[in-house]
Short mmCIF file of C-alpha atoms in Angstrom, two decimals:
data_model
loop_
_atom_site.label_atom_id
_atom_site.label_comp_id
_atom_site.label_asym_id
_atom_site.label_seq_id
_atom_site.Cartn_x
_atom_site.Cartn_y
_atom_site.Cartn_z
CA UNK A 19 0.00 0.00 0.00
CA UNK A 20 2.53 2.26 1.06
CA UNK A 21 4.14 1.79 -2.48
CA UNK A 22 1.51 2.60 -4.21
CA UNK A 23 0.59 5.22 -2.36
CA UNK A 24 4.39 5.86 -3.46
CA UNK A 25 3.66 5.82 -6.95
CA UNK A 26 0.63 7.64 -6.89
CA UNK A 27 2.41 11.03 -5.37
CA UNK A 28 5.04 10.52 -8.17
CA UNK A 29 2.37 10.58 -11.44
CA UNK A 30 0.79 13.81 -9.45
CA UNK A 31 4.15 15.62 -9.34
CA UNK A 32 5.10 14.60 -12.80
CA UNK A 33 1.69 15.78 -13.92
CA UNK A 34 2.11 19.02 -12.34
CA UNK A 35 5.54 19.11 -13.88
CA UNK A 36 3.91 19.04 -17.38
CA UNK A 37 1.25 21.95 -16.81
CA UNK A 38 4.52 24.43 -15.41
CA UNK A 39 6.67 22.87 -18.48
CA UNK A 40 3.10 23.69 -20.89
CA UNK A 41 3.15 27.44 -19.07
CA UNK A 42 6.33 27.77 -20.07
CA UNK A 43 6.27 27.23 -23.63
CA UNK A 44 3.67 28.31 -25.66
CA UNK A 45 3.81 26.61 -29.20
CA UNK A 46 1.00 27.53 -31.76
CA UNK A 47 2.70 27.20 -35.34
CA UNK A 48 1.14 26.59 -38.51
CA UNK A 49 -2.58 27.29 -36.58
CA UNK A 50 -3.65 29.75 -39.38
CA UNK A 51 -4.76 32.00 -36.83
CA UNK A 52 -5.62 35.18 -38.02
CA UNK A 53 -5.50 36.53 -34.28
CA UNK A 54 -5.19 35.36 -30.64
CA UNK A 55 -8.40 36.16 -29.24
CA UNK A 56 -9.23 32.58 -28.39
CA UNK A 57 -5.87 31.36 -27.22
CA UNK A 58 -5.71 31.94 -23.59
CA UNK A 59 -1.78 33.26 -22.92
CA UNK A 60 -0.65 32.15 -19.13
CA UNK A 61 1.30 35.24 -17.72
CA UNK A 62 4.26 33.03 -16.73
CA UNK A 63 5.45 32.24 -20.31
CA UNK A 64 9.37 32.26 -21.37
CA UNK A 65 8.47 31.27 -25.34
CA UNK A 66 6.13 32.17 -27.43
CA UNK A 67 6.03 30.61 -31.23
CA UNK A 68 3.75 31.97 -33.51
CA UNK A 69 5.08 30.70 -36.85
CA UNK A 70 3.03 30.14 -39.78
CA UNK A 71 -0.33 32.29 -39.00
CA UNK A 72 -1.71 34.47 -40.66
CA UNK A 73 -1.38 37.46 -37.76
CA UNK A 74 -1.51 41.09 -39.20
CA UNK A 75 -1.58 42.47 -35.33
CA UNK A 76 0.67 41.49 -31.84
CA UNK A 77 -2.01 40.98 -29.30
CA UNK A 78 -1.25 43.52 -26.80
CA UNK A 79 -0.98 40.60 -24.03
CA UNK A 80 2.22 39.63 -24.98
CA UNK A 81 2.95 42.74 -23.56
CA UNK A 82 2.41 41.78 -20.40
CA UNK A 83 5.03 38.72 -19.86
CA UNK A 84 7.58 39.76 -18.00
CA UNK A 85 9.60 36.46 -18.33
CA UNK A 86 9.31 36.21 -21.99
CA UNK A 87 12.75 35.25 -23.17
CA UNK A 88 12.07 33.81 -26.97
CA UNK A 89 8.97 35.45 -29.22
CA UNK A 90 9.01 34.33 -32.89
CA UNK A 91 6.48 35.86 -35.74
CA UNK A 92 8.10 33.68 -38.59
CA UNK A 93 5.73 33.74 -40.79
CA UNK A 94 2.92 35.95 -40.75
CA UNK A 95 1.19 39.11 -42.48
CA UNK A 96 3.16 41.68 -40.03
CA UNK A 97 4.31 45.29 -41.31
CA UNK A 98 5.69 47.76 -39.61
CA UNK A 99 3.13 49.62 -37.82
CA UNK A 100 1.67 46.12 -36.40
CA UNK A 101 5.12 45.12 -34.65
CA UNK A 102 5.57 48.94 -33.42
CA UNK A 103 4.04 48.51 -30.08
CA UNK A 104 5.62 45.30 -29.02
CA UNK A 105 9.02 47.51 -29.62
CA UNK A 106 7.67 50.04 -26.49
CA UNK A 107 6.62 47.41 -24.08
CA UNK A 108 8.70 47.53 -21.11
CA UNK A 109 7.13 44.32 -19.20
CA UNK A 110 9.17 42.32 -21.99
CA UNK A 111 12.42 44.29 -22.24
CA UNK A 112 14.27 40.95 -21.68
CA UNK A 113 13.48 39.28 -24.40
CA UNK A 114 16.78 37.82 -25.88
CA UNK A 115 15.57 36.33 -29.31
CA UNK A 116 13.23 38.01 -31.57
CA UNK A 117 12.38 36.57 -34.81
CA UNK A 118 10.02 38.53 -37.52
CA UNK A 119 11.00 36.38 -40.91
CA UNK A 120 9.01 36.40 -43.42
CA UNK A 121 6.92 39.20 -43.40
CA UNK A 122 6.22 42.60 -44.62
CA UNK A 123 8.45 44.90 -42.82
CA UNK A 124 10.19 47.76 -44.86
CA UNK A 125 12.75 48.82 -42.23
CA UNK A 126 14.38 47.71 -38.86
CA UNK A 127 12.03 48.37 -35.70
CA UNK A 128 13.77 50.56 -32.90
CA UNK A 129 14.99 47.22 -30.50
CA UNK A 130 16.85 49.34 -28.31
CA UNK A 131 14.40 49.04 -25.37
CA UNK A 132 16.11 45.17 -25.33
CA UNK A 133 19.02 45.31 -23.70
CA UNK A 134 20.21 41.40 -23.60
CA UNK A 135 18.98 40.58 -27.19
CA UNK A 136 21.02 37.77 -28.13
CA UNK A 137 19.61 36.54 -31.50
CA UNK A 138 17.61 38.94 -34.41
CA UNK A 139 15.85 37.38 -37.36
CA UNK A 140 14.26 39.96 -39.66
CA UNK A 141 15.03 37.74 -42.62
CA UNK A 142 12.72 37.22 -46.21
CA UNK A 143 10.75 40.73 -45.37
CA UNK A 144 11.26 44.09 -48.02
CA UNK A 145 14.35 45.86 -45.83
CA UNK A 146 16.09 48.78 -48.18
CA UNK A 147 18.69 48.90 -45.91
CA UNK A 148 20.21 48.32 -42.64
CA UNK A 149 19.42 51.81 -41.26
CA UNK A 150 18.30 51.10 -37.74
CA UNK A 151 20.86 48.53 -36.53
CA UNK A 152 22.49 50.87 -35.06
CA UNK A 153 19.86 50.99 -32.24
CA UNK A 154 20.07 47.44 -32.05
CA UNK A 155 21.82 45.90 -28.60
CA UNK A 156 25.67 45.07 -28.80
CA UNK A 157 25.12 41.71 -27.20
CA UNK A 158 23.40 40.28 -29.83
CA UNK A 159 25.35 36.94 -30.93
CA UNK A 160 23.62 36.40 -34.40
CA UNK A 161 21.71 38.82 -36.72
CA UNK A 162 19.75 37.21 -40.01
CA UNK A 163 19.01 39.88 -42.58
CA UNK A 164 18.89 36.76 -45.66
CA UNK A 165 16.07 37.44 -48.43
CA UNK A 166 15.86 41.43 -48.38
CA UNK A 167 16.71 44.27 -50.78
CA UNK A 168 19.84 45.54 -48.66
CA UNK A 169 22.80 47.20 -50.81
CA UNK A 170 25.41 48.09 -48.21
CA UNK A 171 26.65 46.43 -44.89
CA UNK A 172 26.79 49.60 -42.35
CA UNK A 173 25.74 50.24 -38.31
CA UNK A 174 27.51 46.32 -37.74
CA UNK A 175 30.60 48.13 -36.02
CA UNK A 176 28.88 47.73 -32.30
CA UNK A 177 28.59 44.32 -32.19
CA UNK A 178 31.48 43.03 -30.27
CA UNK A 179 29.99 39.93 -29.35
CA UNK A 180 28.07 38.43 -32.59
CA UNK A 181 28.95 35.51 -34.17
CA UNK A 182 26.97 34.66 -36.81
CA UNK A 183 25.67 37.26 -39.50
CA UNK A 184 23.62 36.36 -42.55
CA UNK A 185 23.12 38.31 -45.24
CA UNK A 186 22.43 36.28 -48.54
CA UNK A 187 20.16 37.15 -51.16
CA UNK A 188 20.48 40.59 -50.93
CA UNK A 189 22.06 43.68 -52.73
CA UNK A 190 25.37 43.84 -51.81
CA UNK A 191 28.23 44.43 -53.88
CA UNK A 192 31.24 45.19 -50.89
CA UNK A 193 32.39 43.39 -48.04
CA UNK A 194 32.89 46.34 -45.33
CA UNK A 195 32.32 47.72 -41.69
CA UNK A 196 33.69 43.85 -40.72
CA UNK A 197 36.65 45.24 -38.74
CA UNK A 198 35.41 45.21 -35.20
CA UNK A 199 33.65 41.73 -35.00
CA UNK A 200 36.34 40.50 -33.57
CA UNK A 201 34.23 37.36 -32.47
CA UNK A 202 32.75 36.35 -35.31
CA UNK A 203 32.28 32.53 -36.00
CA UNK A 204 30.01 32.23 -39.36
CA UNK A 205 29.58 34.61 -41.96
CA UNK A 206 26.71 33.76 -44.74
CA UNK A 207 27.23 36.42 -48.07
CA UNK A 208 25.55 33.75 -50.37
CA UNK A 209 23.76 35.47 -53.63
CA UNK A 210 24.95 38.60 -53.78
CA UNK A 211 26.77 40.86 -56.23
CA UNK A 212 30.24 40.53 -54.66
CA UNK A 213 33.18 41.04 -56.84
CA UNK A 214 36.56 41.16 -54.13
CA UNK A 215 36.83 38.36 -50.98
CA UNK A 216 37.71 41.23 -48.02
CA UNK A 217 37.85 40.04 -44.20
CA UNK A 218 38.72 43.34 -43.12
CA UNK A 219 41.38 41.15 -40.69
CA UNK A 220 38.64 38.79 -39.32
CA UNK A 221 40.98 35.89 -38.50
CA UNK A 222 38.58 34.18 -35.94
CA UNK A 223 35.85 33.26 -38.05
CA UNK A 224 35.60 29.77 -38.71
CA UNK A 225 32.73 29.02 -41.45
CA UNK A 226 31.90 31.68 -44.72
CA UNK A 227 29.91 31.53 -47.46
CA UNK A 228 30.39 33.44 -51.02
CA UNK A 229 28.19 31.07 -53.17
CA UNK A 230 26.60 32.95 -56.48
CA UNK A 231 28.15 35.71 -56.33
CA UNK A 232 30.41 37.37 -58.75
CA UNK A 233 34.12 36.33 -57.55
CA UNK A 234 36.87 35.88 -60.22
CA UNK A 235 39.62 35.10 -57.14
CA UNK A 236 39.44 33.77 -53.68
CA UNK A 237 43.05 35.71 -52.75
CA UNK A 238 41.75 37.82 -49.34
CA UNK A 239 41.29 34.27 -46.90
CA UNK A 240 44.79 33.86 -46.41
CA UNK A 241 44.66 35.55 -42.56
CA UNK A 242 41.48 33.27 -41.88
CA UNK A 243 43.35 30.97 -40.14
CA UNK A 244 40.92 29.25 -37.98
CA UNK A 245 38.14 29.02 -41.04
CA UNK A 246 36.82 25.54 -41.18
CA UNK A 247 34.35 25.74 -43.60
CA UNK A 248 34.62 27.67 -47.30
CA UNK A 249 31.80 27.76 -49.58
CA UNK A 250 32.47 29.38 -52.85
CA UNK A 251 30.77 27.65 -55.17
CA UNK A 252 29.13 29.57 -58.51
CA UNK A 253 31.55 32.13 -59.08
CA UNK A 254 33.97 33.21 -61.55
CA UNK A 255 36.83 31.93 -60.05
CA UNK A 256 40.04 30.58 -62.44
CA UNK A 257 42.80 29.47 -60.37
CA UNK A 258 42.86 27.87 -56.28
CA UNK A 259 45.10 30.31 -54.51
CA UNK A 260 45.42 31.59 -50.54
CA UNK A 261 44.26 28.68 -49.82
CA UNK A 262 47.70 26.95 -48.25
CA UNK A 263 47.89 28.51 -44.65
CA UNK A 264 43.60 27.18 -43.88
CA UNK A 265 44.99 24.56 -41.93
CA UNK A 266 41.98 23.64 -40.16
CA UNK A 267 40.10 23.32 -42.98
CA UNK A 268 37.65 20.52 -43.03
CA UNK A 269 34.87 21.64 -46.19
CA UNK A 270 35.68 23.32 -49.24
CA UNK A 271 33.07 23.93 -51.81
CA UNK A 272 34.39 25.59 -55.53
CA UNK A 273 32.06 23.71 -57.54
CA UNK A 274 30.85 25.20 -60.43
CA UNK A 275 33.76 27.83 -61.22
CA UNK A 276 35.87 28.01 -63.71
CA UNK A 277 39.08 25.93 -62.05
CA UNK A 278 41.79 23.83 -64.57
CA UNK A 279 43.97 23.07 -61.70
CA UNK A 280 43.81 21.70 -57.99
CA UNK A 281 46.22 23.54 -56.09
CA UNK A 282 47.31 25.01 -53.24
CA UNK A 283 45.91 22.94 -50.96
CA UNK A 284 48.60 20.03 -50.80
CA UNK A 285 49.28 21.26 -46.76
CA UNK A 286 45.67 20.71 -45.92
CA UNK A 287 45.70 17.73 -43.23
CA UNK A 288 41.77 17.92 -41.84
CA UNK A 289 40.34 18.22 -45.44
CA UNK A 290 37.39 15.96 -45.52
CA UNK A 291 34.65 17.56 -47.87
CA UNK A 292 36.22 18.71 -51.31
CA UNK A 293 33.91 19.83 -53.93
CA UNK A 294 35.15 20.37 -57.44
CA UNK A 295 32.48 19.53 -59.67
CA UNK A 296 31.40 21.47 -62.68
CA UNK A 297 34.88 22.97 -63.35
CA UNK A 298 37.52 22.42 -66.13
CA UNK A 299 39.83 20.30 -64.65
CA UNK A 300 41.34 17.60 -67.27
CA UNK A 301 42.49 14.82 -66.16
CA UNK A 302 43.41 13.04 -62.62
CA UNK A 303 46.97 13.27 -63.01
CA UNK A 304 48.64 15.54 -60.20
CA UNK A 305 45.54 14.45 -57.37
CA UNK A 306 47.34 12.50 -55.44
CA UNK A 307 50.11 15.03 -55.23
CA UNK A 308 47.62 17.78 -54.89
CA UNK A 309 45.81 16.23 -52.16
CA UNK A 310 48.80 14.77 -50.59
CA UNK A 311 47.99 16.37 -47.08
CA UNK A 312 44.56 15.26 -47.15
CA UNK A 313 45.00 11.51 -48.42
CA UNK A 314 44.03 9.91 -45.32
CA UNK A 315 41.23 12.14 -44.18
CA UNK A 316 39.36 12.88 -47.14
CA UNK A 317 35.86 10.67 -46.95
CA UNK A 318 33.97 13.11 -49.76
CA UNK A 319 35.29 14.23 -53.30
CA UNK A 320 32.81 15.94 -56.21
CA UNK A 321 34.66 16.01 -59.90
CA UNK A 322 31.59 15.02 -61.78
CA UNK A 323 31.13 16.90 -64.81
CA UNK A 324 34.74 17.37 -65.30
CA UNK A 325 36.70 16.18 -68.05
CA UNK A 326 38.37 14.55 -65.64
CA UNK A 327 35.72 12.43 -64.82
CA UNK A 328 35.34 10.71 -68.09
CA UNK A 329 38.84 8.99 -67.11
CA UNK A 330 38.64 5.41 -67.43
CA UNK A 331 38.22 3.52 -64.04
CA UNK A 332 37.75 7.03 -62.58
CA UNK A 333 36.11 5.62 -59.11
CA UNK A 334 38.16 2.98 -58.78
CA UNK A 335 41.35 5.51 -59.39
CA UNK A 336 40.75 7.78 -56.50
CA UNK A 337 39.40 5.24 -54.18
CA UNK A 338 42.43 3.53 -54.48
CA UNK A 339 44.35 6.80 -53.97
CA UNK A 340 42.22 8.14 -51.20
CA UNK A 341 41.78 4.62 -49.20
CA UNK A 342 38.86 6.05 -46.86
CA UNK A 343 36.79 7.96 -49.18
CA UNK A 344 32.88 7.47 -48.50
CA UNK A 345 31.14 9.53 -51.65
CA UNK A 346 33.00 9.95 -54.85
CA UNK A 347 30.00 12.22 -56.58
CA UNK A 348 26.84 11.09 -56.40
CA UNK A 349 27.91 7.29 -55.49
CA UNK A 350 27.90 6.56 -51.87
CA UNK A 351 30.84 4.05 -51.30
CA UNK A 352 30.02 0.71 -49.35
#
């Protein structure tokens, strides 16, 4: 008896558990609600997720959480007098991640009233710029601006602490105003109109991305020592250079250039991920010199759609010169 009584205590706690775990996460996404007036909001929530409705206000109770921490609109019918008030509410100053993707905002809200923001997602909305960042706390850690209409990277120079930033599919033609983000981890430039590779002396950052954009040279990496992860992929690019001193390079993605050679990367001993496809490059003779540093660690290698890769016994050639590859193109080695 006194066991079951036991057990009995134990499923009431747990249950109990549950409803404070339920108050303190609300998750509504994909509801198609076109407001909240039926959704009862407990006062003691830390997250809110709204994603995929079909909102065009913020119900002013969210205004009234004081221990909101995460609040996400991804997803909705928001423009920028809708979001306005929840920008002046002081009950929910400490929120630390705010995400408004994908909706219909035409400029940055004034976030200044949060003073531990950590993470700020105003990607796929109609931004002209980045006016308005400015106001936006130094202690954020990432910042997603992807999908918008934004020309020039300015008001970044305050944040000391980010370390992601994503900015692809946008306007931008020059890498600038990167000098003081000193602690910068990932960098995401993807489809842009970027002609010259410039770190500004970032040599913490550890994964970029330049894919589609207009690049005829990678020369400006060679101080990214500690860069892990390259992505360069649909460019203009004609020769692999700067590329010797990435030691702790693990990825590297130039498929689809304009590449006859592999080179430069004979030091590389942590190369596992090299993609070369849809390039120039003629035949196979050279690899195993050009990969020398890499021989052992390599699992992945992309040359389809090469010349090269018309070579007879072309699978069984670099498997037998890179013993532990796993995927040679397509073809996922047993």
């Amino acid at each position: 008896m006194a066991s079951g009584e036991g057990t009995g205590d134990s499923k009431a706690a747990g249950a109990g558990m549950e409803v404070q775990e339920a108050e303190l996460c609300l998750d509504l996404t994909s509801c198609q609600l076109h407001d909240l007036s039926e959704v009862e909001i407990p006062p003691t929530l830390e997250e809110l997720d709204l994603t995929a409705n079909r909102l065009t206000a913020v119900d002013p109770r969210i205004g009234h959480l004081p221990r909101l921490r995460k609040l996400s609109f991804r997803q909705n019918l928001l423009d920028d007098d809708a979001v306005a008030p929840l920008f002046t509410w002081d009950a929910i100053a400490g929120l630390q991640e705010i995400v408004l993707r994908d909706n219909k905002l035409t400029k940055i809200p004034d976030a200044s009233k949060f003073k531990g923001l950590l993470v700020f997602d105003v990607s796929f909305n109609e931004l002209s710029s980045l006016n308005g960042l400015s106001k936006v706390s130094s202690t954020v850690k990432e910042l997603y601006f992807s999908k918008n209409e934004v020309p020039k990277m300015e008001e970044l120079e305050h944040f000391h602490a980010l370390e992601l930033l994503e900015l692809g599919s946008n306007r931008l033609r020059v890498m600038e105003n990167l000098e003081t983000l000193t602690n910068l981890q990932e960098l995401w430039l993807g489809r842009n109109r970027i002609w010259t590779i410039n770190l500004c002396g970032l040599k913490s950052i550890k994964r970029i991305s330049l894919q589609s954009n207009r690049l005829t040279s990678m020369n400006g990496l060679q101080e990214c020592v500690a860069l892990e992860e390259l992505y360069l992929s649909h460019n203009g690019i004609q020769k692999m250079e700067g590329l010797s001193m990435l030691q702790n390079l693990r990825v590297l993605d130039v498929s689809s250039n304009k590449l006859t050679a592999i080179e430069d990367i004979e030091p590389l001993t942590r190369l596992e991920d090299l993609w070369l496809n849809d390039n120039q490059i003629p035949s196979l003779s050279g690899i195993e010199s050009a990969l020398s540093g890499s021989r052992e660690k390599l699992t992945t290698i992309y040359l389809e759609r090469n010349p090269c890769a018309k070579t007879p016994n072309y699978s069984s050639t670099l498997k037998e010169i890179f013993p532990n590859l796993e995927q040679i193109d397509s073809d996922m080695l047993a």
